[in-house]
Amino acid sequence: MPTLKEYAKEKVHFSGGHRLCAGCAAGSMARQVTMAFNKPTVVCNATGCLEVASTIYPFTAWEVPWLHVAFENTSAVASGVEAAYNAMRRKGMIKDEHIDIVAFGGDGGTFDIGLQSLSGALERGHDFLYICYDNGAYMNTGIQRSSGTPFAANTTTSPAGSVVPGKGQFKKPLVDIVVAHRIPFVATAVPAEPKDLIEKVRQGLDVEGPAFIHVDASCTRGQRFDPSLSIEITRLAVQTCIQPLYRVIDGEYTMDRPSLRIASDPSKKKPIDEYLRAQGRFRHLYKPEQRDDLITLFQEDIDKRWEEIKAKCGV
Amino acid sequence: MPDVLPTDVSDEEFKKWVTEKWGYKKLPMAGSTPAGTAKFFRTGDWAAKQPRLIVENCTSCYKCYFYCPDSAITMVAGEDGKAHPEFDMFYCKGCGVCAYECPGRKGEKAIIMEDLK
Amino acid sequence: MSKIAVTGDDAIAQAAKLVNPDVVAAYPITPQTIIVERFSDFVADGEVDTEFVCVESEHSAMSACIGASTAGGRVFTSSASAGLMLMYEILQIASSSRTPIVCAIANRAISGPINIHGEQTDQLLFRDSGWISQFAETNQEAYDQTIMAFKIGEHPEVLLPVAVGIDGFILSHAIEGVEPVTRELVSDFLGGERKSILRLDPDNPVSIGLLHLQDYYMEARAQVRDAQQRSKQIIIDTFKDWQKLTGREYNPIESYQMDDAEYAFVTMGSGAGNARTAIDELRANGEKVGLIKVRVYRPWFGNEFSTLTKNIKGIISVERAHSFGSPGGILGQDVKSTLFDSKQTPYMAEYCYGLGGRDCLVKEWTEIYNRSIQGFNEGENLPYFWWGVRE
Ligand SMILES: Cc1ncc(C[n+]2csc(CCOP(=O)(O)OP(=O)(O)O)c2C)c(N)n1
Ligand code: SF4
Ligand code: SF4
Ligand code: SF4
Ligand SMILES: [Mg+2]
């Protein structure tokens, strides 16, 4: 596997001049993802911050062919693209070369409105890589909750009020749902771990059939923290085990280095408190009074999932 | 050029397209645009701060390069022959990610953020 | 070639087979199901080398079609009613993406209440979407128009999606004789060996489907508007080309007994058959009545329409569709606004009929005629009327 520095030689196919907020982790992620492209590649993008901010007409940050159709259908769009290339290649209408297809969707476009189209495409077995960049809410429309929003988070449709303390449900276990489709490659990633992320994108592109990567990509505006902290927040997500890093290849779970370190030395596992305190969306858990009841609930849920994933990875 | 894709629009032509605000008879079809044109869009004027390199503290770890969300960093060989970040203020939004993430040398950061006047 | 006896759905599937699309992405819905099933047979038996994407919904069907067409493929799909409603959002994007998808529609009433029978409202509801929208009266027409739709949509001056509608069950499930054509004929007609219009080309990267703000959105829409206008000539030319090859004549606006007519029915789709029989009977009684059949609904062929209505005293617009709260029918509104420009505006009577597949017999067409003429003779336009509904 190449070193991080070696990956720096790879071309980035996502230019500057996009209009994601200063410090938007989706920008770091997009750059890192495109560094993994090493074959002709096309990108399909669901509506959302990444799409909107990277392609305000007539400016586009994408240096590879890029297509946006709508919010909830990127997997179906990618299915059609793949089918057409296959047919045209078979009929000798285009060069006989493989074209990688990458689809991007936010948590809203993946966990919620796009879940059906994703499930359909995974079941049909199209050869494409789906990357869900999860910033924990519908950010582009103004921070509304999604089923990917973490427990207790304050969003504009799960506001922390005097009676209801933010979102009442835990995050939907999307990765488990995707794994249940028995596709050849599933992984989790964060932009704080670029080498791990780029490697996974390469692997996901190289397998035949559908691949899926869930990227925790923080949002300075919606999760409310200083822009300089955007990478740190995704690192904290790994360190607190809210986003364990692992891959599932043909059903086999393997835990990746950053999480493995925590698994082998539990003292390295940070309490969720650190993750929560760092973000304004959880401020109501500390002010006007500290809600230890909710923080404990949150911690218990994470611990339970962490044990589950450790068991699956055999660590 | 209706009904064609903008596959051979030169940079010069694209700049004209933007400054002259072309009408629909001249614009390519299907709301399409040549790849990578955002490179002409200045986001540097969003910044309130700018990063400054303290080259002695830079260990060429490349972290800033991978983390910058805005392609505002290129790694360029310095006098010591090692790669160090160069900041492109045309794009840099002054987010401070590079400075925050920079491990520097012995606890001394190689990037600091300074107010932009 | 000798005729084959096929249902309307089957005729369309056979036509699509001859075209041999690169991608078909479709989802079953009565009364369109036979199209999808038949086409699946062709794939299973190797009669086509199409990628059949058996999607999980109509929304995904149209989305996959746009992806496939943008990638450069020739694309076919089919739907009806609720399926079209589910696609509705994406139908608009098919035209703005300039993807020449052909969609056959077995027109069906829309819920609620749920009903599976023939009605054209489903197709009329996306009249403003930029799609070229046509209706067929017979299975032969459905067959021919499906093939022609590819040539029209894919024409470089058009590049728009095309819908061809047949009345659900009335045509979709009714067996009629259809004179088939050969694969070679279709291939020649469509321009021989097809070069792909690769739009997502890694060698020539572009971005498609960007956010257009106030500064460019109207320009993007104006391109679709112009493509629709340009398609008129292409439609006429394509119909002529087909006639040269097959001897079968097609016009965007068709007429029957209009030369000396004083009154005219206007309708679309299979209803034209009973209208013609009623006209024959009325003419036998000395009534000067004719028929204007709208084959191509979008783009609207206003000039061709008004040429036929120059000397008409009264128009009776009869449509198997409805629009709640509107001043009249859906087709009726186009008819009225076209007549508004004419020097001598004829009287107008508008009828909604046959919703949810309800029959309208020849004698009812005659009754509709008599009722309308009575009003016209009293010097009145007739208010929009739902024919055959019980009070
Ligand atoms: C069918 C449809 N419903 C709603 C919207 C409005 N909408 C656009 S983006 C978006 C939220 C996107 O959220 P997510 O997928 O999480 O991406 P993010 O903006 O957070 O990056 C919504 C609700 C839409 N464009 N289309
Ligand atoms: S709102 Fe959040 S996700 Fe959207 S551009 Fe800003 S930081 Fe990025
Ligand atoms: S992060 Fe700091 S130490 Fe590493 S390359 Fe950048 S400036 Fe140098
Ligand atoms: S301040 Fe932000 S945008 Fe500027 S170079 Fe550093 S990371 Fe990039
Ligand atoms: Mg989101």
Tab-separated table of N, CA and C in Angstrom, chain C residues 216-269:
chain	number	residue	atom	x	y	z
C	216	TYR	N	-28.987	32.305	-14.648
C	216	TYR	CA	-28.956	31.434	-15.832
C	216	TYR	C	-30.165	30.519	-15.990
C	217	TYR	N	-31.021	30.442	-14.990
C	217	TYR	CA	-32.117	29.461	-15.043
C	217	TYR	C	-33.022	29.692	-16.251
C	218	MET	N	-33.389	30.941	-16.503
C	218	MET	CA	-34.306	31.192	-17.616
C	218	MET	C	-33.685	30.802	-18.955
C	219	GLU	N	-32.394	31.015	-19.074
C	219	GLU	CA	-31.720	30.636	-20.320
C	219	GLU	C	-31.788	29.115	-20.518
C	220	ALA	N	-31.589	28.379	-19.420
C	220	ALA	CA	-31.645	26.913	-19.528
C	220	ALA	C	-33.043	26.477	-19.972
C	221	ARG	N	-34.064	27.090	-19.416
C	221	ARG	CA	-35.432	26.724	-19.781
C	221	ARG	C	-35.734	27.128	-21.228
C	222	ALA	N	-35.179	28.274	-21.639
C	222	ALA	CA	-35.444	28.743	-23.000
C	222	ALA	C	-34.897	27.758	-24.028
C	223	GLN	N	-33.831	27.072	-23.688
C	223	GLN	CA	-33.293	26.081	-24.631
C	223	GLN	C	-34.277	24.941	-24.838
C	224	VAL	N	-34.930	24.532	-23.787
C	224	VAL	CA	-35.914	23.456	-23.915
C	224	VAL	C	-37.101	23.957	-24.733
C	225	ARG	N	-37.506	25.175	-24.440
C	225	ARG	CA	-38.611	25.783	-25.195
C	225	ARG	C	-38.293	25.782	-26.694
C	226	ASP	N	-37.087	26.196	-27.051
C	226	ASP	CA	-36.731	26.242	-28.459
C	226	ASP	C	-36.640	24.851	-29.074
C	227	ALA	N	-36.133	23.910	-28.301
C	227	ALA	CA	-36.023	22.544	-28.827
C	227	ALA	C	-37.427	22.007	-29.132
C	228	GLN	N	-38.384	22.318	-28.283
C	228	GLN	CA	-39.769	21.909	-28.528
C	228	GLN	C	-40.275	22.536	-29.822
C	229	GLN	N	-40.001	23.797	-29.995
C	229	GLN	CA	-40.463	24.459	-31.218
C	229	GLN	C	-39.805	23.838	-32.450
C	230	ARG	N	-38.500	23.619	-32.352
C	230	ARG	CA	-37.781	23.029	-33.492
C	230	ARG	C	-38.298	21.629	-33.806
C	231	SER	N	-38.787	20.950	-32.779
C	231	SER	CA	-39.202	19.559	-33.003
C	231	SER	C	-40.388	19.469	-33.953
C	232	LYS	N	-41.131	20.566	-34.103
C	232	LYS	CA	-42.324	20.502	-34.962
C	232	LYS	C	-41.967	20.051	-36.380
C	233	GLN	N	-40.960	20.722	-36.941
C	233	GLN	CA	-40.579	20.365	-38.312
C	233	GLN	C	-40.032	18.939	-38.355
C	234	ILE	N	-39.295	18.558	-37.333
C	234	ILE	CA	-38.700	17.218	-37.318
C	234	ILE	C	-39.806	16.165	-37.244
C	235	ILE	N	-40.841	16.467	-36.482
C	235	ILE	CA	-41.963	15.525	-36.365
C	235	ILE	C	-42.626	15.359	-37.738
C	236	ILE	N	-42.870	16.482	-38.396
C	236	ILE	CA	-43.515	16.420	-39.721
C	236	ILE	C	-42.636	15.627	-40.693
C	237	ASP	N	-41.338	15.934	-40.693
C	237	ASP	CA	-40.418	15.232	-41.601
C	237	ASP	C	-40.375	13.738	-41.293
C	238	THR	N	-40.348	13.412	-40.016
C	238	THR	CA	-40.252	12.003	-39.622
C	238	THR	C	-41.509	11.243	-40.056
C	239	PHE	N	-42.643	11.857	-39.854
C	239	PHE	CA	-43.895	11.226	-40.294
C	239	PHE	C	-43.865	10.977	-41.813
C	240	LYS	N	-43.324	11.956	-42.550
C	240	LYS	CA	-43.253	11.802	-44.017
C	240	LYS	C	-42.308	10.660	-44.396
C	241	ASP	N	-41.167	10.629	-43.720
C	241	ASP	CA	-40.188	9.556	-44.009
C	241	ASP	C	-40.829	8.193	-43.771
C	242	TRP	N	-41.566	8.094	-42.720
C	242	TRP	CA	-42.214	6.810	-42.390
C	242	TRP	C	-43.235	6.445	-43.457
C	243	GLN	N	-43.931	7.455	-43.918
C	243	GLN	CA	-44.947	7.208	-44.950
C	243	GLN	C	-44.286	6.673	-46.225
C	244	LYS	N	-43.122	7.243	-46.551
C	244	LYS	CA	-42.404	6.784	-47.741
C	244	LYS	C	-42.056	5.306	-47.616
C	245	LEU	N	-41.691	4.883	-46.432
C	245	LEU	CA	-41.263	3.500	-46.236
C	245	LEU	C	-42.431	2.535	-46.081
C	246	THR	N	-43.502	2.992	-45.493
C	246	THR	CA	-44.576	2.063	-45.121
C	246	THR	C	-45.901	2.369	-45.799
C	247	GLY	N	-46.008	3.547	-46.383
C	247	GLY	CA	-47.275	3.949	-46.973
C	247	GLY	C	-48.290	4.424	-45.947
C	248	ARG	N	-47.923	4.414	-44.692
C	248	ARG	CA	-48.897	4.830	-43.672
C	248	ARG	C	-48.699	6.308	-43.342
C	249	GLU	N	-49.795	7.061	-43.462
C	249	GLU	CA	-49.705	8.507	-43.312
C	249	GLU	C	-49.950	8.944	-41.876
C	250	TYR	N	-49.107	9.828	-41.415
C	250	TYR	CA	-49.265	10.385	-40.068
C	250	TYR	C	-49.166	11.897	-40.130
C	251	ASN	N	-50.002	12.563	-39.349
C	251	ASN	CA	-49.924	14.013	-39.218
C	251	ASN	C	-50.090	14.376	-37.754
C	252	PRO	N	-49.451	15.464	-37.354
C	252	PRO	CA	-49.587	15.880	-35.949
C	252	PRO	C	-51.047	16.147	-35.589
C	253	ILE	N	-51.764	16.800	-36.508
C	253	ILE	CA	-53.183	17.035	-36.316
C	253	ILE	C	-53.877	16.351	-37.491
C	254	GLU	N	-54.759	15.416	-37.194
C	254	GLU	CA	-55.399	14.661	-38.282
C	254	GLU	C	-56.831	15.131	-38.447
C	255	SER	N	-57.325	14.965	-39.645
C	255	SER	CA	-58.712	15.391	-39.844
C	255	SER	C	-59.513	14.297	-40.535
C	256	TYR	N	-60.794	14.333	-40.309
C	256	TYR	CA	-61.706	13.391	-40.956
C	256	TYR	C	-62.955	14.177	-41.328
C	257	GLN	N	-63.309	14.165	-42.576
C	257	GLN	CA	-64.517	14.845	-43.078
C	257	GLN	C	-64.527	16.317	-42.717
C	258	MET	N	-63.354	16.931	-42.796
C	258	MET	CA	-63.312	18.342	-42.386
C	258	MET	C	-63.490	19.312	-43.560
C	259	ASP	N	-63.410	18.797	-44.819
C	259	ASP	CA	-63.393	19.716	-45.967
C	259	ASP	C	-64.574	20.678	-45.980
C	260	ASP	N	-65.762	20.119	-45.774
C	260	ASP	CA	-66.938	20.986	-45.836
C	260	ASP	C	-67.614	21.085	-44.470
C	261	ALA	N	-66.893	20.709	-43.434
C	261	ALA	CA	-67.545	20.607	-42.123
C	261	ALA	C	-67.910	21.981	-41.550
C	262	GLU	N	-69.027	22.026	-40.868
C	262	GLU	CA	-69.430	23.241	-40.153
C	262	GLU	C	-69.157	23.085	-38.656
C	263	TYR	N	-69.189	21.839	-38.233
C	263	TYR	CA	-68.934	21.545	-36.825
C	263	TYR	C	-67.841	20.480	-36.752
C	264	ALA	N	-67.109	20.511	-35.668
C	264	ALA	CA	-66.020	19.532	-35.567
C	264	ALA	C	-65.873	19.011	-34.150
C	265	PHE	N	-65.729	17.712	-34.036
C	265	PHE	CA	-65.265	17.097	-32.800
C	265	PHE	C	-63.751	17.292	-32.728
C	266	VAL	N	-63.268	17.477	-31.518
C	266	VAL	CA	-61.818	17.426	-31.318
C	266	VAL	C	-61.580	16.379	-30.241
C	267	THR	N	-60.696	15.450	-30.507
C	267	THR	CA	-60.384	14.462	-29.472
C	267	THR	C	-59.004	13.871	-29.694
C	268	MET	N	-58.612	12.990	-28.760
C	268	MET	CA	-57.314	12.324	-28.873
C	268	MET	C	-57.472	10.853	-28.533
C	269	GLY	N	-56.653	10.025	-29.160
C	269	GLY	CA	-56.604	8.615	-28.784
C	269	GLY	C	-57.741	7.801	-29.365
